[in-house]
Short mmCIF file of C-alpha atoms and ligand atoms in Angstrom, two decimals:
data_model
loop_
_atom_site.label_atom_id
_atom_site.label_comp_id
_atom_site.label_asym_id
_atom_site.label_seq_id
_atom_site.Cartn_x
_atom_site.Cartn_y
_atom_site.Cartn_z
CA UNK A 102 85.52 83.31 114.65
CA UNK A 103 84.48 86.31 112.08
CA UNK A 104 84.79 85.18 108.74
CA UNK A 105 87.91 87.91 107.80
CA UNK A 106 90.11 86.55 110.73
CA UNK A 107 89.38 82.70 108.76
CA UNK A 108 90.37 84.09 105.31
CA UNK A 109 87.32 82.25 104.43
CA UNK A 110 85.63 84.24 101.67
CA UNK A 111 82.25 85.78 101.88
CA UNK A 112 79.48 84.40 99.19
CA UNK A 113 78.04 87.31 97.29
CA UNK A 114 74.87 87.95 99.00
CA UNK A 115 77.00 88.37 102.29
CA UNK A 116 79.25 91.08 101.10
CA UNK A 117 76.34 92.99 99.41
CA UNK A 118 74.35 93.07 102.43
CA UNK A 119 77.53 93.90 104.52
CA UNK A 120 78.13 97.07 101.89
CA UNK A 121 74.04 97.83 101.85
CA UNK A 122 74.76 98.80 105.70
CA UNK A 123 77.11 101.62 104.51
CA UNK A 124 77.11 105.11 102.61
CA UNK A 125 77.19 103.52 99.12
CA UNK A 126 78.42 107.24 98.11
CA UNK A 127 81.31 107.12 100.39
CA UNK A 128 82.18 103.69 99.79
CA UNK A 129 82.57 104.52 95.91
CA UNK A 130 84.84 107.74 97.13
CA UNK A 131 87.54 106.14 99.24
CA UNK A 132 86.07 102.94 101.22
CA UNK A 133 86.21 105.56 104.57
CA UNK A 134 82.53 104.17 105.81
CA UNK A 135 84.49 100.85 106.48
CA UNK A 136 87.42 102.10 107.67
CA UNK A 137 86.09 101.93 111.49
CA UNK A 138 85.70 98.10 110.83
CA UNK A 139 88.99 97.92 108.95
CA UNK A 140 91.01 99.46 111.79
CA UNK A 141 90.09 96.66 113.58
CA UNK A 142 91.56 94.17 110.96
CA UNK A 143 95.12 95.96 110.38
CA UNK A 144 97.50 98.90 111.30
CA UNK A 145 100.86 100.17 110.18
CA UNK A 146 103.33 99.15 112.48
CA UNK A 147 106.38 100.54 110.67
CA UNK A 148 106.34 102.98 107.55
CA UNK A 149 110.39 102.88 105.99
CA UNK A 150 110.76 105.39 103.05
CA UNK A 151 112.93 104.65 100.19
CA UNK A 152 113.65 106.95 97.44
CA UNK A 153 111.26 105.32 94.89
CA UNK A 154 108.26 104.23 97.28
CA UNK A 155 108.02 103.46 101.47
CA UNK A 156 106.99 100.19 102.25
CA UNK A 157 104.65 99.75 105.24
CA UNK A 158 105.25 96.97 107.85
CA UNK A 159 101.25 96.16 108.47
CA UNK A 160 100.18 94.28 111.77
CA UNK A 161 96.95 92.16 111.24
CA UNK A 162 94.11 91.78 113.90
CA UNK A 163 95.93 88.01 115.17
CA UNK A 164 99.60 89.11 115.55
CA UNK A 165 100.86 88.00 112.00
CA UNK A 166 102.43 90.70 109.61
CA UNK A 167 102.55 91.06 106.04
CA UNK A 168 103.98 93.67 103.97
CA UNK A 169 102.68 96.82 101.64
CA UNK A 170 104.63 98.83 99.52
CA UNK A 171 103.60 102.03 98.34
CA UNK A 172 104.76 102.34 94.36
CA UNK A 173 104.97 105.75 92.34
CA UNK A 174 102.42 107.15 90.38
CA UNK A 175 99.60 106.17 93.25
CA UNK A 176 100.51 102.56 92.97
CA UNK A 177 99.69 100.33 96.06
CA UNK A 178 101.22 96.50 96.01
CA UNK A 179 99.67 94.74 98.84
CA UNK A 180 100.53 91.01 100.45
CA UNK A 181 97.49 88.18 99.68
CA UNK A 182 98.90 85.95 102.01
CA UNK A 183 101.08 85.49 105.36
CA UNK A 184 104.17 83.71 104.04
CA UNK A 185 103.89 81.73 100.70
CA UNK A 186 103.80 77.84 99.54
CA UNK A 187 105.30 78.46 96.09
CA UNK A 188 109.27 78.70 97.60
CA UNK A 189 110.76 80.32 94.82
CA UNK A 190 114.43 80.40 96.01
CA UNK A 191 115.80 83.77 95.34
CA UNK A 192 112.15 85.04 97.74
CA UNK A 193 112.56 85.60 101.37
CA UNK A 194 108.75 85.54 101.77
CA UNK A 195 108.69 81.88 100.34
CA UNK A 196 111.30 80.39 102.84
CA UNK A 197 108.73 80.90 105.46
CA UNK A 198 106.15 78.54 103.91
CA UNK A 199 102.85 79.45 104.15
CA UNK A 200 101.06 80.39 107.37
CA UNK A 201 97.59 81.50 106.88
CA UNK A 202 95.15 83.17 104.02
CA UNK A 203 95.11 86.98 103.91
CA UNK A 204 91.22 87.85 104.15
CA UNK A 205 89.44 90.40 101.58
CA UNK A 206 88.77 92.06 104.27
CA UNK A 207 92.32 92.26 105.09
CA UNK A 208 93.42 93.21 101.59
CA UNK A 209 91.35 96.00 101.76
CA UNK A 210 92.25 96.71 104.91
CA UNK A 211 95.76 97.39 103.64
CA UNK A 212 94.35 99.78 100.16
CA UNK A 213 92.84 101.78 103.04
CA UNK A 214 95.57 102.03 105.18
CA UNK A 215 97.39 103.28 102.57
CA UNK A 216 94.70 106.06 101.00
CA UNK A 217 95.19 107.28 104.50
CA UNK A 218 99.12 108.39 103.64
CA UNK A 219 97.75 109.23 100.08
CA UNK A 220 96.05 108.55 97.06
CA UNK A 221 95.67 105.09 95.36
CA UNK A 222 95.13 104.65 91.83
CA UNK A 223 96.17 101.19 91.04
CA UNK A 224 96.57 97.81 92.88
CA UNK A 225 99.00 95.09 92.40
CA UNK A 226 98.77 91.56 94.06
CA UNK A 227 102.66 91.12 93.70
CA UNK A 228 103.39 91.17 97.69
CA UNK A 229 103.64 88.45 100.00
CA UNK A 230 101.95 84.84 98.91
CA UNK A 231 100.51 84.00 95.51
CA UNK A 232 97.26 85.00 94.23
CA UNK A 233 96.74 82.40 92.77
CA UNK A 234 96.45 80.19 96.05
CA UNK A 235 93.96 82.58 97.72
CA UNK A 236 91.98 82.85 94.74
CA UNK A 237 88.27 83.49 96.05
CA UNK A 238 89.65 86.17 98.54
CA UNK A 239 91.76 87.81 96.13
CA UNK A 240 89.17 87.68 93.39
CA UNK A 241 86.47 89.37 96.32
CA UNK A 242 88.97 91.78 96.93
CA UNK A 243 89.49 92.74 92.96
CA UNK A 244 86.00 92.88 92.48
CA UNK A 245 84.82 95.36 94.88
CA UNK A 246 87.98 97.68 94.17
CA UNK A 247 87.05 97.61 90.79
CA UNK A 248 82.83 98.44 91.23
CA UNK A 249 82.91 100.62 95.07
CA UNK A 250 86.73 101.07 95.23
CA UNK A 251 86.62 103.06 92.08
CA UNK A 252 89.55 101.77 90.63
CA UNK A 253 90.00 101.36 86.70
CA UNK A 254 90.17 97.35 85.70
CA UNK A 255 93.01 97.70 84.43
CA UNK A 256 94.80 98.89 87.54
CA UNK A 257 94.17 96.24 88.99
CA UNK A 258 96.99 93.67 88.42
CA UNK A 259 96.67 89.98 89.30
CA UNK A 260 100.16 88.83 89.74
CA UNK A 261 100.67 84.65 89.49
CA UNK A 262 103.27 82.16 88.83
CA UNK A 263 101.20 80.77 86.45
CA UNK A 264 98.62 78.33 88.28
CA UNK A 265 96.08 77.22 85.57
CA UNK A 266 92.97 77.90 87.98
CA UNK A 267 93.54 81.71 87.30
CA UNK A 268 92.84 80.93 83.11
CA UNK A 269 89.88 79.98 84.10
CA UNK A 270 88.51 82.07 86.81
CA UNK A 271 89.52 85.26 85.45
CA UNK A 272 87.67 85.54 82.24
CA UNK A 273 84.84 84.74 83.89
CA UNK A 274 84.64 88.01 86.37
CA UNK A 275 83.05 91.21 85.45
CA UNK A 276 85.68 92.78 86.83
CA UNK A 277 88.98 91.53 84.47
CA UNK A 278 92.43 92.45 86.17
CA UNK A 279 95.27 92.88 84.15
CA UNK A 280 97.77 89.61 84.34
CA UNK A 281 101.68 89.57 85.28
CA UNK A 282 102.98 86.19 84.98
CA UNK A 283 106.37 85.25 86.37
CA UNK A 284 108.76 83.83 83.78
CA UNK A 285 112.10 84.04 85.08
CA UNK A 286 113.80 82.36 82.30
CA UNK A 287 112.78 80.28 79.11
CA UNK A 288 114.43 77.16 80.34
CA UNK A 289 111.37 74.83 81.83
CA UNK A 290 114.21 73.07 84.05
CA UNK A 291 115.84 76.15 85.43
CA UNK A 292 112.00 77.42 86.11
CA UNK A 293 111.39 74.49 88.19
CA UNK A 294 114.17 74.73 89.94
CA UNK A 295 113.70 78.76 90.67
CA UNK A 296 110.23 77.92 91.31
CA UNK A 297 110.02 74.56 92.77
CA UNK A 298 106.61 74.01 93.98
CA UNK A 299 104.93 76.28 91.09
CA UNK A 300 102.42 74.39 88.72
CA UNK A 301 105.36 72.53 85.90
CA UNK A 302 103.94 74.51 83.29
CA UNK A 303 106.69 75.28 80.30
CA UNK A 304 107.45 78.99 79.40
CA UNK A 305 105.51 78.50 76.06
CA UNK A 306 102.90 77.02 77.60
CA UNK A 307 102.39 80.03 80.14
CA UNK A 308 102.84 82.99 77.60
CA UNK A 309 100.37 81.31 75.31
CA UNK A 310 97.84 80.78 78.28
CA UNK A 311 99.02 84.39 78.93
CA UNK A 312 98.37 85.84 74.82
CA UNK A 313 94.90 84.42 75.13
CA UNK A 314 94.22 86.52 78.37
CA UNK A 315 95.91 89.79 76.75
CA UNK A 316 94.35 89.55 73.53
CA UNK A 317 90.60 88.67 75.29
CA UNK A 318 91.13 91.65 77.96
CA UNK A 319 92.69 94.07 75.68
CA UNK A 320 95.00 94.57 78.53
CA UNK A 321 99.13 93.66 77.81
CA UNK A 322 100.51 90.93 79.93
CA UNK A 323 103.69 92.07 82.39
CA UNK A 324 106.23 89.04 82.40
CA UNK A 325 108.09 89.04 85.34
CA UNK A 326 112.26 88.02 85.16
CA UNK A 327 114.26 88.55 88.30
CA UNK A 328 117.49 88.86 87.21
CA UNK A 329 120.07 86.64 88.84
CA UNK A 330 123.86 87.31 87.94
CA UNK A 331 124.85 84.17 86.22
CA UNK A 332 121.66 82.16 86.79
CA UNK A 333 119.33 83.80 83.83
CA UNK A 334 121.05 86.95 82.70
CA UNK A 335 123.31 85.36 80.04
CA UNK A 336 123.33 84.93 76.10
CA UNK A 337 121.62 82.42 75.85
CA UNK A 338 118.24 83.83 77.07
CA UNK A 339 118.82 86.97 75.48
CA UNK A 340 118.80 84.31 72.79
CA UNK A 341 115.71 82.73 73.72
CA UNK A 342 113.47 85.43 74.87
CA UNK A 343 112.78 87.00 71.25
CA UNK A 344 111.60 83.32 70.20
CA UNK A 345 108.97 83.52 73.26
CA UNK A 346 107.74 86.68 73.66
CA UNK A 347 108.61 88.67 70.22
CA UNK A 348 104.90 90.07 68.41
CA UNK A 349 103.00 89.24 71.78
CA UNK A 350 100.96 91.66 73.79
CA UNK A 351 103.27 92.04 76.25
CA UNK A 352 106.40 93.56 78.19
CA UNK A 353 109.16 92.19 79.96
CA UNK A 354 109.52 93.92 83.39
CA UNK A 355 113.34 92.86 84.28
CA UNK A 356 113.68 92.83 88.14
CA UNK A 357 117.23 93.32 89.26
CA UNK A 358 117.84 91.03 92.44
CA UNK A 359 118.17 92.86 95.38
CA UNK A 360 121.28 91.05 97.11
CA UNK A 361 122.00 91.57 100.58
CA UNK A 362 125.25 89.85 102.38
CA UNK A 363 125.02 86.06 102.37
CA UNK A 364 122.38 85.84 99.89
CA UNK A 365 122.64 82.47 97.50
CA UNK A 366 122.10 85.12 94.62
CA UNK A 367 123.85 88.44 93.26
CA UNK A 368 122.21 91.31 91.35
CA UNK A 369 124.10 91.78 88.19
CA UNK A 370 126.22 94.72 87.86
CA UNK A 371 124.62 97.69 86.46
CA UNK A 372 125.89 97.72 83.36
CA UNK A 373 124.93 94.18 82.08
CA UNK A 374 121.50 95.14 83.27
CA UNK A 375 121.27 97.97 80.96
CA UNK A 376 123.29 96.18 78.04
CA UNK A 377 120.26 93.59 78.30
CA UNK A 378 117.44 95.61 78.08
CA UNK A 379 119.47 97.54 74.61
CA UNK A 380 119.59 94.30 73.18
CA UNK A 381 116.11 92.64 73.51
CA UNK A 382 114.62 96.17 72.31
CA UNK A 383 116.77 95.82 69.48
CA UNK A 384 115.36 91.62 68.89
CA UNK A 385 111.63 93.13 69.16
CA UNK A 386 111.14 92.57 72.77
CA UNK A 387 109.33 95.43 74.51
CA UNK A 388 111.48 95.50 77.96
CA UNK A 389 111.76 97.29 81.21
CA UNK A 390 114.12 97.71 84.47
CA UNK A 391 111.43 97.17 87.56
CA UNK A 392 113.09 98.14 90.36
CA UNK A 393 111.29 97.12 93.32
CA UNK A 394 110.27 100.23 95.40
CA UNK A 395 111.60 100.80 98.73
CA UNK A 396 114.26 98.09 98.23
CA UNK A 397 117.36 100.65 99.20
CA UNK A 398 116.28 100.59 102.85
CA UNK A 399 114.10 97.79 103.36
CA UNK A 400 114.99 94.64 100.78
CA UNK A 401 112.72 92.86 98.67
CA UNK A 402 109.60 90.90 99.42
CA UNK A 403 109.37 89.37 102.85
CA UNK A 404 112.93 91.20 104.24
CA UNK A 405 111.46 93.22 106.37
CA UNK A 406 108.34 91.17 107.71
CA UNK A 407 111.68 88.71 108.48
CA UNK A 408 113.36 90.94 110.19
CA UNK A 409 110.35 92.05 112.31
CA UNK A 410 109.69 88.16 113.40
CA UNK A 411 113.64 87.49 114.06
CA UNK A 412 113.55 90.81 116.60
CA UNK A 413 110.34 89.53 118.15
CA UNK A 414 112.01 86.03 118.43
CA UNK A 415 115.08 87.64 120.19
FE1 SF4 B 36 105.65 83.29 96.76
FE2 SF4 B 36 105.98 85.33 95.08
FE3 SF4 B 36 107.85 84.78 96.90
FE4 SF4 B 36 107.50 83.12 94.85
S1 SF4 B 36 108.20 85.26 94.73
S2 SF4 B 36 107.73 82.53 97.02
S3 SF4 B 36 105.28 83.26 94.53
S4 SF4 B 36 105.77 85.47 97.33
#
């Protein structure tokens, strides 16, 4: 079985013999020399436009699915892996555990799909699965978007719950992503418990980890808080977040929770949201509403691969 379909990870001499075989011009363009090979890896299956961004229901080559979302301003998030150990609880993607590795081949497979409906000027790895748990694939992946893909470092965005192998492989690439690190709250207990099989690493642990990486890269870290109504939008973390994250190189992207019917969490209302953000720029914290694009017709994360498998399995 080819290498891609394994998620196994090509060493380096591999890959730069497999790119000496194309246009090197072309490749730096737009990666269209490989696109005959990368057809054969993934294809949209469903494209659902929201008012913000469409996000693309992508078959790969074996049957599984995995989601992209287009983002504004030529933003591209794309899934690292089918399904996702890490079970945070408010994620449909983590109640399906994980199911296999997303090959670089794959992830590229999915910027390219993409440049095909238009252009792509940044990458995040904030889809389906964690980084962090496909590391050499994902770090392939970065690496060759950021040298032949012809995409700035710095749009590329490494997205991890805060798994300490990623503090130590990162500095060490030539090509340096920028870092968003999910926080979720200040409360190590409550993190746990949103996050229950991510590495027990304490909120000041992670944004120092996370300050050394900004301050090295020159690149600010994006701290990730999905807001919960009642879970980690009250006083006392408005309380708590200045103490952690005031005078570091950082924002706070606050994620409303996109609730459907039946879900174990609510999105708070509208107006707490935007009474939150006032008053952490007012304590010194740099802070914005993320909305996650798509989400009025599709859902967050992992909705819509769900509802894909649940027809199939009707
Ligand atoms: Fe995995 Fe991210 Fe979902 Fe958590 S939020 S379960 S890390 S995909």
């Amino acid at each position: 079985m080819r290498a891609w379909l394994t998620g196994q990870a090509f060493d380096s001499d591999t890959w730069r013999r497999r790119f000496d075989n194309f246009l090197p011009l072309a490749v730096r363009e737009a990666l269209p020399a490989l696109a005959a090979e990368l057809d054969g890896l993934a294809r949209v299956r469903s494209e659902h436009a929201g008012h913000d961004g469409s996000r693309l229901l992508v078959d790969l080559a074996d049957g599984q699915m995995v989601e992209s979302v287009l983002l504004p301003r030529d933003g591209l998030c794309v899934s690292t892996q089918v399904g996702c150990a890490v079970g945070c609880r408010f994620c449909m993607t983590g109640k399906s555990g994980l199911i296999r590795q997303v090959a670089s081949m794959e992830i590229l497979a999915q910027v390219v799909l993409a440049r095909r409906l238009r252009a792509v000027k940044k990458v995040v790895f904030m889809g389906m699965g964690e980084p962090a748990h496909n590391l050499d694939n994902v770090l392939e992946a970065i690496n060759l978007l950021g040298t032949d893909g012809n995409i700035g470092h710095k749009n590329l965005v490494f997205s991890t719950v805060g798994d300490p192998r990623v503090f130590d492989a990162l500095p060490r690439q030539s090509v340096k992503p920028a870092l968003a690190l999910s926080l979720h709250t200040t409360r190590a207990e409550l993190r746990e418990h949103l996050l229950p099989r991510a590495p027990k690493i304490a909120p000041e642990a992670l944004v120092e980890l996370g300050e050394k990486y900004a301050r090295d890269t020159g690149y600010p870290i994006q701290y990730q808080w999905t807001l919960l109504k009642g879970i980690n939008d009250g006083d006392d973390e408005l309380d708590a977040i200045p103490r952690l994250l005031k005078g570091k190189f950082g924002v706070l992207n606050v994620i409303p929770f996109n609730s459907l019917e039946g879900d174990d969490y609510q999105r708070p209302e509208t107006e707490r949201i935007r009474e939150i953000v006032r008053i952490l720029h007012r304590r010194g914290v740099l802070t914005k509403i993320r909305n996650s694009a798509g989400q009025d017709v599709d859902g967050g994360c992992g909705q819509l691969r769900a509802r894909a498998v649940g027809a199939e399995q009707v």
